[in-house]
XYZ file of C-alpha atoms in Angstrom:
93
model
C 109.443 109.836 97.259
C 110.640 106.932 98.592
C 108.702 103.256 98.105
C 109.636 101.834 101.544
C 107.645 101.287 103.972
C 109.645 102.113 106.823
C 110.368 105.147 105.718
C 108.056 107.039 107.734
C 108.372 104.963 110.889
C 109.492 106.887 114.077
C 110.644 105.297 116.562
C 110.546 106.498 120.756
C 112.417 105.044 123.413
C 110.460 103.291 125.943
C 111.411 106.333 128.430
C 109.844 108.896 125.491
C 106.907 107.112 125.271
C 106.440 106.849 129.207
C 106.482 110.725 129.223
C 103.757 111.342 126.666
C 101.963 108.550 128.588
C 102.541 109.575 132.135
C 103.674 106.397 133.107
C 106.500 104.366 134.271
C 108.665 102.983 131.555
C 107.505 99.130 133.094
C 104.343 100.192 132.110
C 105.155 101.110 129.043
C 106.925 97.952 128.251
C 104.000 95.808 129.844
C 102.123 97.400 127.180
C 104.224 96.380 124.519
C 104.133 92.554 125.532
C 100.506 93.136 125.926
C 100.176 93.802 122.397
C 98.909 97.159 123.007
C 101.694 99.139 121.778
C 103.821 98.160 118.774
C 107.544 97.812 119.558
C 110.603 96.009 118.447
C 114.201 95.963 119.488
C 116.934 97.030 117.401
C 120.355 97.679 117.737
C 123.853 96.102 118.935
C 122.941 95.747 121.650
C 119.012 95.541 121.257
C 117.072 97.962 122.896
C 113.348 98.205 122.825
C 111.664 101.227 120.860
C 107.941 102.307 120.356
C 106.099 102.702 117.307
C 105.257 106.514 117.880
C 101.883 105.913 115.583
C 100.842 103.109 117.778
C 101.060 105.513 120.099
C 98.875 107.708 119.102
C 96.327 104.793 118.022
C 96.805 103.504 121.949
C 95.787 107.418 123.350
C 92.788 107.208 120.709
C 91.670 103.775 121.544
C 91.608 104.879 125.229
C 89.715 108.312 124.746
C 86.944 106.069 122.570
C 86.698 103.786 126.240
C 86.427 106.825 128.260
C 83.677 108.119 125.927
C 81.674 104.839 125.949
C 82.459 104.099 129.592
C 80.809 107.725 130.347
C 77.675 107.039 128.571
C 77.187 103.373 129.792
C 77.372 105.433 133.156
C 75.016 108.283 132.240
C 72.323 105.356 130.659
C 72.556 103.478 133.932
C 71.116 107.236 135.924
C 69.105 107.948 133.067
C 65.425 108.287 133.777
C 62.954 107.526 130.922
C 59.778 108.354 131.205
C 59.064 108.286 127.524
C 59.681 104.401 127.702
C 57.409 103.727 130.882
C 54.839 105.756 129.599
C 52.045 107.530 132.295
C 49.637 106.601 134.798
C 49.509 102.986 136.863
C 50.887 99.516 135.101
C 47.930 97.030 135.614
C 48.201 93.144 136.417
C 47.232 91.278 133.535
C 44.197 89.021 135.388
């Protein structure tokens, strides 16, 4: 077993990682210079490739916003009662 860190690094082309992503491969590079994906360039001449574990972290990181975006929506139509309590809230005189 090898020491090196790189050694289990795979690497997608921008076009790859579009697929799995269902978007454009501009997108996909906007994502890289966001920061959101990890990519480098490499190669004579360079060409741009995708971390395929960022990848996956970017798809998880999204369904965890989903989640949290659906329950911030579900809190916002919740009703409850258990909080208001019963009967008539009186003016303090």
């Amino acid at each position: 077993m090898s020491d090196d860190p790189t050694s289990n690094v795979r690497l997608l082309a921008p076009a790859q990682v579009g697929e799995v992503l269902g978007v454009s491969v501009d997108e996909v590079m906007a994502l890289v210079l966001e920061g959101r994906l990890r990519g480098l360039r490499v190669g004579a001449p360079a060409r741009w490739r995708v971390e395929a574990a960022s990848v996956s972290e970017y798809l998880d990181e999204q369904a965890e916003e989903a989640r949290r975006m659906a329950l911030w929506r579900q809190s916002q139509t919740a009703s409850f009662p258990e909080l208001w309590g019963s009967g008539f809230v009186r003016k303090q005189d």
